[in-house]
Coordinates of C-alpha atoms and ligand atoms in Angstrom, one line a residue:
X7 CA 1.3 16.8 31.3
X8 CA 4.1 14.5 30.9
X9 CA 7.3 15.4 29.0
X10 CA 8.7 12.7 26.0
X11 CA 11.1 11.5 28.6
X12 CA 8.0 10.7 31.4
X13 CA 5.9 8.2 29.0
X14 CA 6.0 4.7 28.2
X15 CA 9.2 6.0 25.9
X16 CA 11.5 3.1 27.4
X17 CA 12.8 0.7 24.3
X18 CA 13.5 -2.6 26.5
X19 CA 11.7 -0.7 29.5
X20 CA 11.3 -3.1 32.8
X21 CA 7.5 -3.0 32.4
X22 CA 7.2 -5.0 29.3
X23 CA 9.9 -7.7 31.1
X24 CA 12.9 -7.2 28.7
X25 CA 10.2 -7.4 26.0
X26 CA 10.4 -4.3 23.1
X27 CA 7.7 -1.8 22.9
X28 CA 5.4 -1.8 19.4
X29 CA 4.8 2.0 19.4
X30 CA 1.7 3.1 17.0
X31 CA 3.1 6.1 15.2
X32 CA 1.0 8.3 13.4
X33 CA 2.7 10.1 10.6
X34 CA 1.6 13.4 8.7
X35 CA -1.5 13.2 5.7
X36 CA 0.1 15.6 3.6
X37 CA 2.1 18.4 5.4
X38 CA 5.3 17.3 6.9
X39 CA 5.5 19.6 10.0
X40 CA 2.2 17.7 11.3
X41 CA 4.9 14.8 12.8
X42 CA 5.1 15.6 16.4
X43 CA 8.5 15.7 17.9
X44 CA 7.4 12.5 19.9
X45 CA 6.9 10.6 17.2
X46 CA 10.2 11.7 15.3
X47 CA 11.8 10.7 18.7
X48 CA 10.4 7.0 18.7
X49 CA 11.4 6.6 15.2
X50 CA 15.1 7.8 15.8
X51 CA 15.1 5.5 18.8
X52 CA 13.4 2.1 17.8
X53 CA 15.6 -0.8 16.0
X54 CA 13.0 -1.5 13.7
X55 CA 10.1 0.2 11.8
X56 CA 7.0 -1.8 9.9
X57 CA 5.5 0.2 7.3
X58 CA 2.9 0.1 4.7
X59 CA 4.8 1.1 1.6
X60 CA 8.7 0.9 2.6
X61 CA 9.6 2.4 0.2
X62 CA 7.2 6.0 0.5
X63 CA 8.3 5.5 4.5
X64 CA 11.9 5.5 3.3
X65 CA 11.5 8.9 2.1
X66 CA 9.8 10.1 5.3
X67 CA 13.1 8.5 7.0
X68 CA 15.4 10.1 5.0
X69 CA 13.9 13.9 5.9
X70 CA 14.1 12.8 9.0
X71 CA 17.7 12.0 8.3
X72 CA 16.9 8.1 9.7
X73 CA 18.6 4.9 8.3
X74 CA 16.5 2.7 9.7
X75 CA 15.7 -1.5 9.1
X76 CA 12.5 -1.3 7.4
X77 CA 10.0 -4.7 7.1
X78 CA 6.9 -4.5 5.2
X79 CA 3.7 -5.2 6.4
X80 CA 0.8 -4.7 4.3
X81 CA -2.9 -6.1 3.8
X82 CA -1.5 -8.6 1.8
X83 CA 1.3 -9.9 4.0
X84 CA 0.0 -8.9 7.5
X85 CA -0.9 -12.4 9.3
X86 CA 3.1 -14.1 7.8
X87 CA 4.8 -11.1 9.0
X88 CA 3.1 -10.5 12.3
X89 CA 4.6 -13.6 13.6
X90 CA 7.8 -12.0 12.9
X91 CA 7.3 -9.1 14.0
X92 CA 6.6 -10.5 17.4
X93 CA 9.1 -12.4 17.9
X94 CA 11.6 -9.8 17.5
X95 CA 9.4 -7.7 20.2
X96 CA 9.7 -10.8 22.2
X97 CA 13.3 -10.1 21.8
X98 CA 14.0 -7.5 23.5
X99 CA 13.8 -5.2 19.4
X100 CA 11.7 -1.9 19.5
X101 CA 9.9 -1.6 16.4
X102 CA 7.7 1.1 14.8
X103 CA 4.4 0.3 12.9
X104 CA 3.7 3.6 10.8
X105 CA 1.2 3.5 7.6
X106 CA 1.8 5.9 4.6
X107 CA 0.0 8.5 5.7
X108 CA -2.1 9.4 9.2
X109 CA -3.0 6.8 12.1
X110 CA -2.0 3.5 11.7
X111 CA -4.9 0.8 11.8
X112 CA -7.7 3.3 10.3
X113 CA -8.6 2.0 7.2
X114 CA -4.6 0.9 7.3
X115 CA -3.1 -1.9 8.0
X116 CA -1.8 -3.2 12.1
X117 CA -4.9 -4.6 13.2
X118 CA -3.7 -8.0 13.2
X119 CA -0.3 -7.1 14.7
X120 CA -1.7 -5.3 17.4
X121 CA -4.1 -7.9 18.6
X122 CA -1.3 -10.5 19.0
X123 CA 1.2 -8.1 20.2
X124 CA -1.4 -7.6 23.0
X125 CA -2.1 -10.9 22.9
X126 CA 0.9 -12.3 23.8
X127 CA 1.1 -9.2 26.6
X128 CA 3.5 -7.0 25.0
X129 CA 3.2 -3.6 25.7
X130 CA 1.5 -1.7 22.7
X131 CA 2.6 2.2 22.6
X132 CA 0.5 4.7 20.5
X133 CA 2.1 7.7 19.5
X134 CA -1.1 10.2 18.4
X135 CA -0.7 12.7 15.6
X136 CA -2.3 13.4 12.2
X137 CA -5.9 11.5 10.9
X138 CA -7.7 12.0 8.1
X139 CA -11.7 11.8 9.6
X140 CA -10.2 13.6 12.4
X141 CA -9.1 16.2 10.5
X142 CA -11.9 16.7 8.4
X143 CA -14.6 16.6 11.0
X144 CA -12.8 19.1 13.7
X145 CA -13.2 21.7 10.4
X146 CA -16.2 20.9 9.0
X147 CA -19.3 22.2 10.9
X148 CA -21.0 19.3 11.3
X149 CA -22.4 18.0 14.7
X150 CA -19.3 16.1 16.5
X151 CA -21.5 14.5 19.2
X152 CA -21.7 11.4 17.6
X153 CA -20.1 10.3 14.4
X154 CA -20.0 6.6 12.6
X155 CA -16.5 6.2 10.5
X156 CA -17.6 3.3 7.5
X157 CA -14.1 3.6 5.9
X158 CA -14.3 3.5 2.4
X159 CA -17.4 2.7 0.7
X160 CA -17.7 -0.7 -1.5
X161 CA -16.0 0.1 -4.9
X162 CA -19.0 -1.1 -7.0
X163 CA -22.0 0.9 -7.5
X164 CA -24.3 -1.5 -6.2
X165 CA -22.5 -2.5 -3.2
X166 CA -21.8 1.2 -2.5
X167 CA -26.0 1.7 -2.7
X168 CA -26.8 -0.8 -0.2
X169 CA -24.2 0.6 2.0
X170 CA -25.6 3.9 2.0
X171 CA -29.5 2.6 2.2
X172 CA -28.5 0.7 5.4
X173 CA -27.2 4.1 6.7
X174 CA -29.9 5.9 5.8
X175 CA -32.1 6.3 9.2
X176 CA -28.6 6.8 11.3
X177 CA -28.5 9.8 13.2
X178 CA -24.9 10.1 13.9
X179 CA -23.2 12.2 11.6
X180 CA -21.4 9.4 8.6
X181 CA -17.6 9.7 7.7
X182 CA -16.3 7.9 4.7
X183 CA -12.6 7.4 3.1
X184 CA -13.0 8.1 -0.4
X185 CA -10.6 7.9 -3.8
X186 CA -10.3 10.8 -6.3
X187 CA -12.0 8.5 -9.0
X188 CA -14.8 7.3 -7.2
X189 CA -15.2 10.6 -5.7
X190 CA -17.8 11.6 -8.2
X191 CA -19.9 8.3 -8.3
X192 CA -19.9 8.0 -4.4
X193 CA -21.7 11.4 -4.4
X194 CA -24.0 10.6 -7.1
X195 CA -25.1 7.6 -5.1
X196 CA -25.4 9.6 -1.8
X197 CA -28.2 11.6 -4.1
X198 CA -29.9 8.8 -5.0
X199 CA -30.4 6.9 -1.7
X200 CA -29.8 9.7 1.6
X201 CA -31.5 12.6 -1.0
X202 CA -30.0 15.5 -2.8
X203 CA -31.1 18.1 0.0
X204 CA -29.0 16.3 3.1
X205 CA -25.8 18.1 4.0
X206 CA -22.2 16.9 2.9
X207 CA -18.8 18.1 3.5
X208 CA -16.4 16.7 1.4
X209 CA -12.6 17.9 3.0
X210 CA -9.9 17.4 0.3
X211 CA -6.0 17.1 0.0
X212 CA -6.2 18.3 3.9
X213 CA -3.4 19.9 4.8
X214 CA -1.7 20.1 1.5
X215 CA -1.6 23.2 -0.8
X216 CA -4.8 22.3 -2.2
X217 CA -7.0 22.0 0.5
X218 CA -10.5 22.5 -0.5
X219 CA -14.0 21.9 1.8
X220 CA -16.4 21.7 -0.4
X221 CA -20.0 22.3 1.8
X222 CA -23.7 22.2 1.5
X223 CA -26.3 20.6 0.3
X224 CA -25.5 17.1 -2.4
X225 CA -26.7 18.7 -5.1
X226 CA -25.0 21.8 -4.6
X227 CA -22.1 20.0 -3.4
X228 CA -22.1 17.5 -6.4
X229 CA -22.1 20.9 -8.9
X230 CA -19.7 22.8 -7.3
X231 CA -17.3 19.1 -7.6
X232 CA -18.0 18.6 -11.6
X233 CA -17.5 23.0 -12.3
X234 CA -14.3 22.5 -10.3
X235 CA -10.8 21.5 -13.2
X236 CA -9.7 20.0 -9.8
X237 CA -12.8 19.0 -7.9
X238 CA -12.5 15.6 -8.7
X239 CA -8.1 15.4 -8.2
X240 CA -6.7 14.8 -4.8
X241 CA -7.7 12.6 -1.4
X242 CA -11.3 13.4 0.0
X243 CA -13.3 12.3 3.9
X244 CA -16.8 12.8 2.8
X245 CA -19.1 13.8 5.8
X246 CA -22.9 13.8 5.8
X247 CA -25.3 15.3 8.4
X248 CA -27.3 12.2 10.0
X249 CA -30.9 11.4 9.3
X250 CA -33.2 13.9 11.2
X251 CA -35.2 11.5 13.5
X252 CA -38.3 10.4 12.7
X253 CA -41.3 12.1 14.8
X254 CA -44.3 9.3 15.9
X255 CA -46.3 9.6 13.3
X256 CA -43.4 10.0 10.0
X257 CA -42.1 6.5 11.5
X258 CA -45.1 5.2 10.6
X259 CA -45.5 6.2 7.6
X260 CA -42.3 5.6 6.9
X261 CA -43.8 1.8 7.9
X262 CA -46.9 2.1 5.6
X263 CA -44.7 3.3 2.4
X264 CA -43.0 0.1 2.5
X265 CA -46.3 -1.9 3.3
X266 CA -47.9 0.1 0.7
X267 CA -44.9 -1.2 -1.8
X268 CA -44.9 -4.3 -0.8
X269 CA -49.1 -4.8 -1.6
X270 CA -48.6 -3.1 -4.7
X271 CA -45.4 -5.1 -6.3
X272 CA -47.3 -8.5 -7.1
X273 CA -49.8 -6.8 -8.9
X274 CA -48.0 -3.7 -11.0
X275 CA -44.2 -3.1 -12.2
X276 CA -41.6 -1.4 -10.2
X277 CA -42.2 2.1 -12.0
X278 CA -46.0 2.2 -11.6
X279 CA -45.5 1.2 -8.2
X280 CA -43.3 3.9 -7.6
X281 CA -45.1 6.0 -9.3
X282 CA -48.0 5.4 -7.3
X283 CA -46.5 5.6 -3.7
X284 CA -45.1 8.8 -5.1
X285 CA -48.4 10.5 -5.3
X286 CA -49.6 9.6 -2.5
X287 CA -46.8 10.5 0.3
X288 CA -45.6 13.4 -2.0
X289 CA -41.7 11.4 -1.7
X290 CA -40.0 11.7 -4.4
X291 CA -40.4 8.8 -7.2
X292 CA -36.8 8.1 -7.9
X293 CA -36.4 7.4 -3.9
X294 CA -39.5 5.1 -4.2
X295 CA -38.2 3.5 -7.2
X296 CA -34.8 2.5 -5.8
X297 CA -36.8 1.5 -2.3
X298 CA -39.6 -0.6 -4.7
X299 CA -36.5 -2.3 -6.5
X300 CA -34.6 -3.1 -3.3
X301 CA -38.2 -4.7 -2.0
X302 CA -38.8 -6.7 -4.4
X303 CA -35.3 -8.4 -4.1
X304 CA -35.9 -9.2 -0.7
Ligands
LIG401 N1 -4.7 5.9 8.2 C1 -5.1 7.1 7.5 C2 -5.7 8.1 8.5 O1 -5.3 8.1 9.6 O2 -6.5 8.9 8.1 C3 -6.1 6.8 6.3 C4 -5.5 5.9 5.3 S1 -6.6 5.5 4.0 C5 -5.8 4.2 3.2 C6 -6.4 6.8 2.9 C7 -7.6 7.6 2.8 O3 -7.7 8.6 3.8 C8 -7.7 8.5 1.5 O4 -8.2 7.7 0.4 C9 -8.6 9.6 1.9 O5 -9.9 9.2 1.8 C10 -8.2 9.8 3.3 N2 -7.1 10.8 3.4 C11 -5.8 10.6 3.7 N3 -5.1 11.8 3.6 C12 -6.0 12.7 3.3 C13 -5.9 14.1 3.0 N4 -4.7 14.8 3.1 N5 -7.0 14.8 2.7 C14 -8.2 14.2 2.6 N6 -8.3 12.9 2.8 C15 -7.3 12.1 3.1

């Protein structure tokens, strides 16, 4: 293992050609002693740090006992500042991107600044420590083999439905961002299109005093959220199990449903048509509805 002195620590290091080092700090979600001493090191060091929110990184400074030149880059301002930012790198100036909370670039901005950075061959530095889906999943007891982070869902109902119905056959277990006042909504709409009998984890203010995993199946999981004065306060990751594959001959019937649906919706409304493709797969009608509705507009 190398010590902090052995990596890519160098501020104006000969590998990057005089060039500063962009170093990708991850910063705590919640519990201060999460920042790794190699990350309070790069921020002593570098000459400039980028963050999110200066003014909620100022804060992190100061109990770090930093004064530091802070810029802000944001998803507003990312693409003007970038420039910037790289020209200071270009330099010979270290800088620091940090977000307000966790990894930088996930679900956060530095996306932009990165890919120029690299594109105009500057060396790129990350500096690993605390993440939110990372968190959550390594607690959760849900298969790790294979996982697909989608962020946070669309905001609006609809949007947030098709999102979930074009996840709905994936097999690797889902990961989602979600806020405390969609948090009730989002799991309503995971009911309605992956099923109330799939299993969730939702892992909440992680690593703060409150943290709550709240586990099982949605339904239960949705319950246990509304009896909770606090179930629906606080930062959540929602986890779901993946779909269970399909044997032979479910896949096609799986096909047949929607043929079925299909042949039935020029000649009967949506909730007879449901109804109907209801009793004769045994699914459940609400599912069939939502699937006959999506159908029918294409
Ligand atoms: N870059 C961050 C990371 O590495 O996880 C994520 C930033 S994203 C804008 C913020 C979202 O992350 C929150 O809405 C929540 O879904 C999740 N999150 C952040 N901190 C959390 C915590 N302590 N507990 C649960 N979820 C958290």
């Amino acid at each position: 293992m190398k010590s902090e002195g052995e990596g890519p620590v160098s501020v104006t290091g000969s590998r990057n050609g005089g060039a500063g080092v962009l170093y990708i700090v991850a910063t705590p979600i919640g519990n201060l002693n999460d920042l790794s001493p190699r990350a309070a090191a790069i921020l002593s060091r570098v000459d400039v740090v980028a963050a999110e929110d200066t003014r909620h990184s100022g804060r992190l400074l100061q109990h770090l006992g930093l004064q530091k030149r802070l810029v802000a880059l944001h998803d507003h301002n990312e693409r003007d500042r970038a420039s910037g930012i790289l020209d200071e790198l270009e330099r010979g100036h270290s800088v620091a991107l940090i977000s307000d909370a966790g990894t930088p670039l996930i679900s956060d901005p530095g996306y932009v600044l990165v890919r120029e950075a690299r594109g105009r061959g500057l060396t790129v530095t990350p500096i690993p420590g605390p993440c939110a889906l990372v968190t959550a999943l390594s607690a959760a007891g849900l298969p790790t083999d294979r996982f697909l982070f989608v962020g946070f869902l669309p905001a609006k109902r609809t949007g947030r439905r098709a999102a979930l119905e074009s996840l709905r056959e994936e097999a690797a277990t889902l990961v989602f961002y979600e806020s405390p006042h969609r948090i009730l909504d989002a799991v309503g709409d995971i009911a309605t299109v992956l099923g109330e009998t799939r299993e969730i984890v939702l892992g909440r203010e992680l690593t703060k005093t409150f943290e709550t995993f709240y586990s099982g199946t949605v339904a239960e999981v949705r319950s246990a959220l509304e009896a909770d004065p606090h179930g629906a306060k606080g930062e959540f990751v929602v986890m779901i199990r993946g779909a269970e594959p399909l044997d032979h001959d479910e896949a096609a019937g799986a096909l047949d449903l929607d043929r079925l649906i299909r042949l039935l919706l020029p000649e009967l409304p949506v909730k007879k048509v449901a109804k109907v493709a209801a009793e004769l797969s045994g699914r459940s009608k609400n599912d069939l509805y939502q699937r006959a509705l999506e159908l029918k507009q294409g």
